[in-house]
PDB file of C-alpha atoms in Angstrom:
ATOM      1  CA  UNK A 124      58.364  37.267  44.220  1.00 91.00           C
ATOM      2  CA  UNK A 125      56.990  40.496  42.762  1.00 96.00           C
ATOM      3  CA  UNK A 126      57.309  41.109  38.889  1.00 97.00           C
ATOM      4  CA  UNK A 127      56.894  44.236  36.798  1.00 98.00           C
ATOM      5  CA  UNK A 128      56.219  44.570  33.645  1.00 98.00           C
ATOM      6  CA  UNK A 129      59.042  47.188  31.695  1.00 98.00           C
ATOM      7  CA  UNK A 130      58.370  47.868  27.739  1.00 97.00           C
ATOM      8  CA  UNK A 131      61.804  48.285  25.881  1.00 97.00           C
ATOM      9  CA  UNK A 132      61.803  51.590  24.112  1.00 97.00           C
ATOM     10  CA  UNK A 133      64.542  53.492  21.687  1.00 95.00           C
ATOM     11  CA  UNK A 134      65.960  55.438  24.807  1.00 96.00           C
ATOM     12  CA  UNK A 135      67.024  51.802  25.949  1.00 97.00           C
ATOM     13  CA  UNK A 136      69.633  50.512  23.683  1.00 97.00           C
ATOM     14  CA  UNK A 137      72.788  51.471  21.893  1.00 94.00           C
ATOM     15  CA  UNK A 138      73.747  51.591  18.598  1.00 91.00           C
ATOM     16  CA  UNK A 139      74.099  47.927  17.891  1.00 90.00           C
ATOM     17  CA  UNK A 140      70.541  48.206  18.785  1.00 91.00           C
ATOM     18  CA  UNK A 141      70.495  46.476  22.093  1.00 96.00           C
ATOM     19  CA  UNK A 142      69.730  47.309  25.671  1.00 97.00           C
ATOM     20  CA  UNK A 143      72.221  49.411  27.260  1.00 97.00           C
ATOM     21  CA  UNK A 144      73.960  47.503  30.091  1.00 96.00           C
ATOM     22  CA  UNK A 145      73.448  49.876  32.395  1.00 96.00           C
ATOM     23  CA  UNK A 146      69.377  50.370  31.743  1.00 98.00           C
ATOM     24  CA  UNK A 147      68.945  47.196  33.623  1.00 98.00           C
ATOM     25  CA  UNK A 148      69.592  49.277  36.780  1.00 97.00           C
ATOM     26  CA  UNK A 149      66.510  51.718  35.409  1.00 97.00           C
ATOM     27  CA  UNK A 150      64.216  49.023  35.280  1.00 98.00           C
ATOM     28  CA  UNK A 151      65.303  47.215  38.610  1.00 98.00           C
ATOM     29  CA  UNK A 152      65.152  51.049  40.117  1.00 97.00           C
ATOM     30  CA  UNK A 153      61.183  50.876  38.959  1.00 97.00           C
ATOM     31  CA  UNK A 154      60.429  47.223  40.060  1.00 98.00           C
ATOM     32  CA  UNK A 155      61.572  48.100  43.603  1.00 97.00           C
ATOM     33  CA  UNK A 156      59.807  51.315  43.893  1.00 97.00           C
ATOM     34  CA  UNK A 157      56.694  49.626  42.140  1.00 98.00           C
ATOM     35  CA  UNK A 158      57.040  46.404  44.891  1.00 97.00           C
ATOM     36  CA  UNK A 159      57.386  48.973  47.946  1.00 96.00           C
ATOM     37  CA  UNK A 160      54.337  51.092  46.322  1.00 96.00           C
ATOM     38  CA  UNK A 161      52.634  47.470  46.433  1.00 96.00           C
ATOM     39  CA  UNK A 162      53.436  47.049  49.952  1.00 95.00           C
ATOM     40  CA  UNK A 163      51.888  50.589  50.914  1.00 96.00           C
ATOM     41  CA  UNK A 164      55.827  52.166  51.227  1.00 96.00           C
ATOM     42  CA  UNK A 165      55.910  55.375  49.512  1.00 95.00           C
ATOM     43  CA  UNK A 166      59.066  56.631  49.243  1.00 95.00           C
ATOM     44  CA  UNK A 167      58.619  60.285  48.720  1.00 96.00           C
ATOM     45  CA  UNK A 168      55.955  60.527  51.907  1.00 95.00           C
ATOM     46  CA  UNK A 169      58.726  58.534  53.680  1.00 95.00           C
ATOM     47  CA  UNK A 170      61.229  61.113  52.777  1.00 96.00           C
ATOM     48  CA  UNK A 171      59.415  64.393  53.300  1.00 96.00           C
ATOM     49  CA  UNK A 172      57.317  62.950  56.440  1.00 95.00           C
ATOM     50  CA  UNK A 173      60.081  61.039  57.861  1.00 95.00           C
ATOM     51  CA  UNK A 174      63.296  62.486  56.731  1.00 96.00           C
ATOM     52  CA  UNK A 175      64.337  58.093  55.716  1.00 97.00           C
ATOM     53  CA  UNK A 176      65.329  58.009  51.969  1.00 97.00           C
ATOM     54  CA  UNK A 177      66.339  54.632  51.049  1.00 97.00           C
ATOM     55  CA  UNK A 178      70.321  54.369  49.074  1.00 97.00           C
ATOM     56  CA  UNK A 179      71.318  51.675  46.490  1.00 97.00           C
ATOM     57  CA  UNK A 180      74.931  50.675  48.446  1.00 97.00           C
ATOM     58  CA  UNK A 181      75.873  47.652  46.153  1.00 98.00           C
ATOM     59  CA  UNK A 182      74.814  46.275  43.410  1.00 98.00           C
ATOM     60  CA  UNK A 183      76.134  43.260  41.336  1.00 98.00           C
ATOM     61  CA  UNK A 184      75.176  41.987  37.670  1.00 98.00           C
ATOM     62  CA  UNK A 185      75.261  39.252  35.663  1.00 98.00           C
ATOM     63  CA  UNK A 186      74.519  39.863  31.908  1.00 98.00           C
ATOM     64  CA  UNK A 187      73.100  36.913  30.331  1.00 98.00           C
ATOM     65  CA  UNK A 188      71.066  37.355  27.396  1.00 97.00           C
ATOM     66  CA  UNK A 189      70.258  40.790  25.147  1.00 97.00           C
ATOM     67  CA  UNK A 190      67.116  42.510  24.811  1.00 98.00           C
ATOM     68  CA  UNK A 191      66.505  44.476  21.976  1.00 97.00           C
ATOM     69  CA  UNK A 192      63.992  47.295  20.788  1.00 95.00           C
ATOM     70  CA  UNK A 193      59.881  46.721  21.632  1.00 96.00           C
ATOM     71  CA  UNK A 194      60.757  43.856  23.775  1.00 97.00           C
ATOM     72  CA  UNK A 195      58.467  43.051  26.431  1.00 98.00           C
ATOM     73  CA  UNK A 196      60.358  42.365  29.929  1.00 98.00           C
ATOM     74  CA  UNK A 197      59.556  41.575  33.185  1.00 98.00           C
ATOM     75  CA  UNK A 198      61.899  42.749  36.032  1.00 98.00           C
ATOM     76  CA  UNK A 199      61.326  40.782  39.305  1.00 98.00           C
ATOM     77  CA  UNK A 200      62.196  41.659  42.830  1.00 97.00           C
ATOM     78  CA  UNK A 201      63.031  39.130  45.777  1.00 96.00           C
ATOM     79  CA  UNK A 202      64.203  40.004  48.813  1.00 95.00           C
ATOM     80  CA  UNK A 203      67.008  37.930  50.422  1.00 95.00           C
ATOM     81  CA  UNK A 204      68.212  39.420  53.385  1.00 94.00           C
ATOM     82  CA  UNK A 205      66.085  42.409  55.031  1.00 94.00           C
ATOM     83  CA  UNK A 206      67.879  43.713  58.241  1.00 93.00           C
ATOM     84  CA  UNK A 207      67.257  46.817  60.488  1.00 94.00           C
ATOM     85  CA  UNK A 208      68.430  49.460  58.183  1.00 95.00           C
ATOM     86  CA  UNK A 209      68.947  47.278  55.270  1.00 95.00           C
ATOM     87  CA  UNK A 210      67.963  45.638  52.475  1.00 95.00           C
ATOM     88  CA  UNK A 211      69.508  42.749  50.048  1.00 97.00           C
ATOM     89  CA  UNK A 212      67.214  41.858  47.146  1.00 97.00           C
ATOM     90  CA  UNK A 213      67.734  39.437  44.341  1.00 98.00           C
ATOM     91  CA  UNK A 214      66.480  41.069  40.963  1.00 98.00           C
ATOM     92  CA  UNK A 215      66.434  39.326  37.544  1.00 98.00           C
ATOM     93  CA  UNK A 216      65.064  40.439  34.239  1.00 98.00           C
ATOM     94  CA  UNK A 217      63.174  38.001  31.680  1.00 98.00           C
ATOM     95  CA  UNK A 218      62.147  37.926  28.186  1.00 98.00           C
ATOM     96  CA  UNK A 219      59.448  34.904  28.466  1.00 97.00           C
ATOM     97  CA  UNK A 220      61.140  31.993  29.903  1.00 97.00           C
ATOM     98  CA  UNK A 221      65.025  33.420  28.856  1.00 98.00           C
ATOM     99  CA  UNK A 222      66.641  35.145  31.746  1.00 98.00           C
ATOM    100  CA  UNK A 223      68.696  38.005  31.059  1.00 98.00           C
ATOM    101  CA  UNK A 224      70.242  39.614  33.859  1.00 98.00           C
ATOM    102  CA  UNK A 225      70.514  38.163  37.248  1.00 98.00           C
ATOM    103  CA  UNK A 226      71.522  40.855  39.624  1.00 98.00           C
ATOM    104  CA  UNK A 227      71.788  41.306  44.236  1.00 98.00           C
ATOM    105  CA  UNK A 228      71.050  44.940  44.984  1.00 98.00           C
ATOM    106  CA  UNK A 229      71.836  46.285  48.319  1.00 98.00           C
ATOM    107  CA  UNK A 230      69.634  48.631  49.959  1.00 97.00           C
ATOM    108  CA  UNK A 231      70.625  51.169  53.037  1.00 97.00           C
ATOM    109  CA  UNK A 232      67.896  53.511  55.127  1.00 97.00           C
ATOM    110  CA  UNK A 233      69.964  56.334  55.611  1.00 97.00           C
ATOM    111  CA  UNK A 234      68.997  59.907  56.771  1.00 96.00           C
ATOM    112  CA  UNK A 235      68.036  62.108  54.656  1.00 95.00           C
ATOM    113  CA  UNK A 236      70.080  65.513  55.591  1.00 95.00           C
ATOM    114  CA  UNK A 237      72.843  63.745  57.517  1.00 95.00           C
ATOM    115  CA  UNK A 238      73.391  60.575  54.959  1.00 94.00           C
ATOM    116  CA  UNK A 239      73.879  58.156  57.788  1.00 96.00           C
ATOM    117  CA  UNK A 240      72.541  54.832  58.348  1.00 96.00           C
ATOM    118  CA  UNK A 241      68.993  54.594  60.074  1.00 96.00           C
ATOM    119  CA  UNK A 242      66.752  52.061  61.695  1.00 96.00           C
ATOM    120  CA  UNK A 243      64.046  51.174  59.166  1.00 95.00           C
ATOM    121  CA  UNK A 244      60.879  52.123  60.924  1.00 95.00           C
ATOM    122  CA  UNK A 245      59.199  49.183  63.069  1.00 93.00           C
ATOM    123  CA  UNK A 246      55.241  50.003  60.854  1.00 92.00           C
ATOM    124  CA  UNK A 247      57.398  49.298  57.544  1.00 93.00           C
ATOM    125  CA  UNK A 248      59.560  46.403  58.576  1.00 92.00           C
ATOM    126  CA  UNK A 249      56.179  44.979  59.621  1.00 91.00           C
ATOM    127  CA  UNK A 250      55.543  44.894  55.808  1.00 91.00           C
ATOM    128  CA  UNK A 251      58.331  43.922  54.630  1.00 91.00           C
ATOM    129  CA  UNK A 252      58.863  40.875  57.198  1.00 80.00           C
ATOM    130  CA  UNK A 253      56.567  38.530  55.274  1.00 72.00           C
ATOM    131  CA  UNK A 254      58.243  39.391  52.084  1.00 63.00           C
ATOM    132  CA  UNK A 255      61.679  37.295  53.701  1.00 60.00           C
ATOM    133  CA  UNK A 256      63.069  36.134  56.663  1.00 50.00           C
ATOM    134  CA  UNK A 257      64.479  39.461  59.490  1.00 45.00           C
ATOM    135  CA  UNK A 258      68.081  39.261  59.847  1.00 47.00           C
ATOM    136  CA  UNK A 259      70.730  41.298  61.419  1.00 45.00           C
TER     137      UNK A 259
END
């Protein structure tokens, strides 16, 4: 399991002084970039070298706890399923030992012009493989 250390700023929460629901996305969005960058997957080079973007298809939360202003979280990434164009990844966010939001995120390769589903390519499935077991 990678984790990623996110800092919770002013930007982050509403005006009852909590963190926005939907800012849990944000920082799952920079775990899983951060865990790919770990892995040598650059998305960007992947993109403009490749013309492979990877797509968020489905995601599903469960809000368990609130984090609030200077908190220091960590957002974790875990991936369940990883297929031939896709992945599914378990992703949680923690405050210590307290669990916050539990969340499965649903990942696509698509094209980049034509926005249709692509093969992940055989170097990067290589490095993802380890990370969980190849389905599909």
């Amino acid at each position: 399991m990678f984790e990623w250390p996110v800092r919770v700023y002013w930007e982050d929460t509403d005006a009852g002084g909590i963190v926005f629901y939907a800012n849990y996305l944000k920082f799952m969005e920079r775990a899983r970039t951060e865990w790919l960058r770990q892995l040598n997957i650059h998305q960007q080079a992947l993109a403009e070298q490749q013309g492979l973007i990877f797509v968020v298809t489905d995601a599903q939360l469960r809000y368990l706890a609130s984090a609030r202003l200077d908190d220091a979280l960590q957002v974790s990434v875990e991936p369940v399923e990883i297929g031939r164009s896709r992945l599914r990844l378990r992703q949680r966010c923690r405050l210590g030992d307290q669990w916050l939001c539990d969340g499965t995120i649903s990942v696509a390769c698509i094209d980049r012009a034509q926005h249709r589903p692509r093969r992940i390519p055989t170097d990067i499935l290589a490095r993802l493989q380890p990370q969980a077991d190849l389905t599909e």
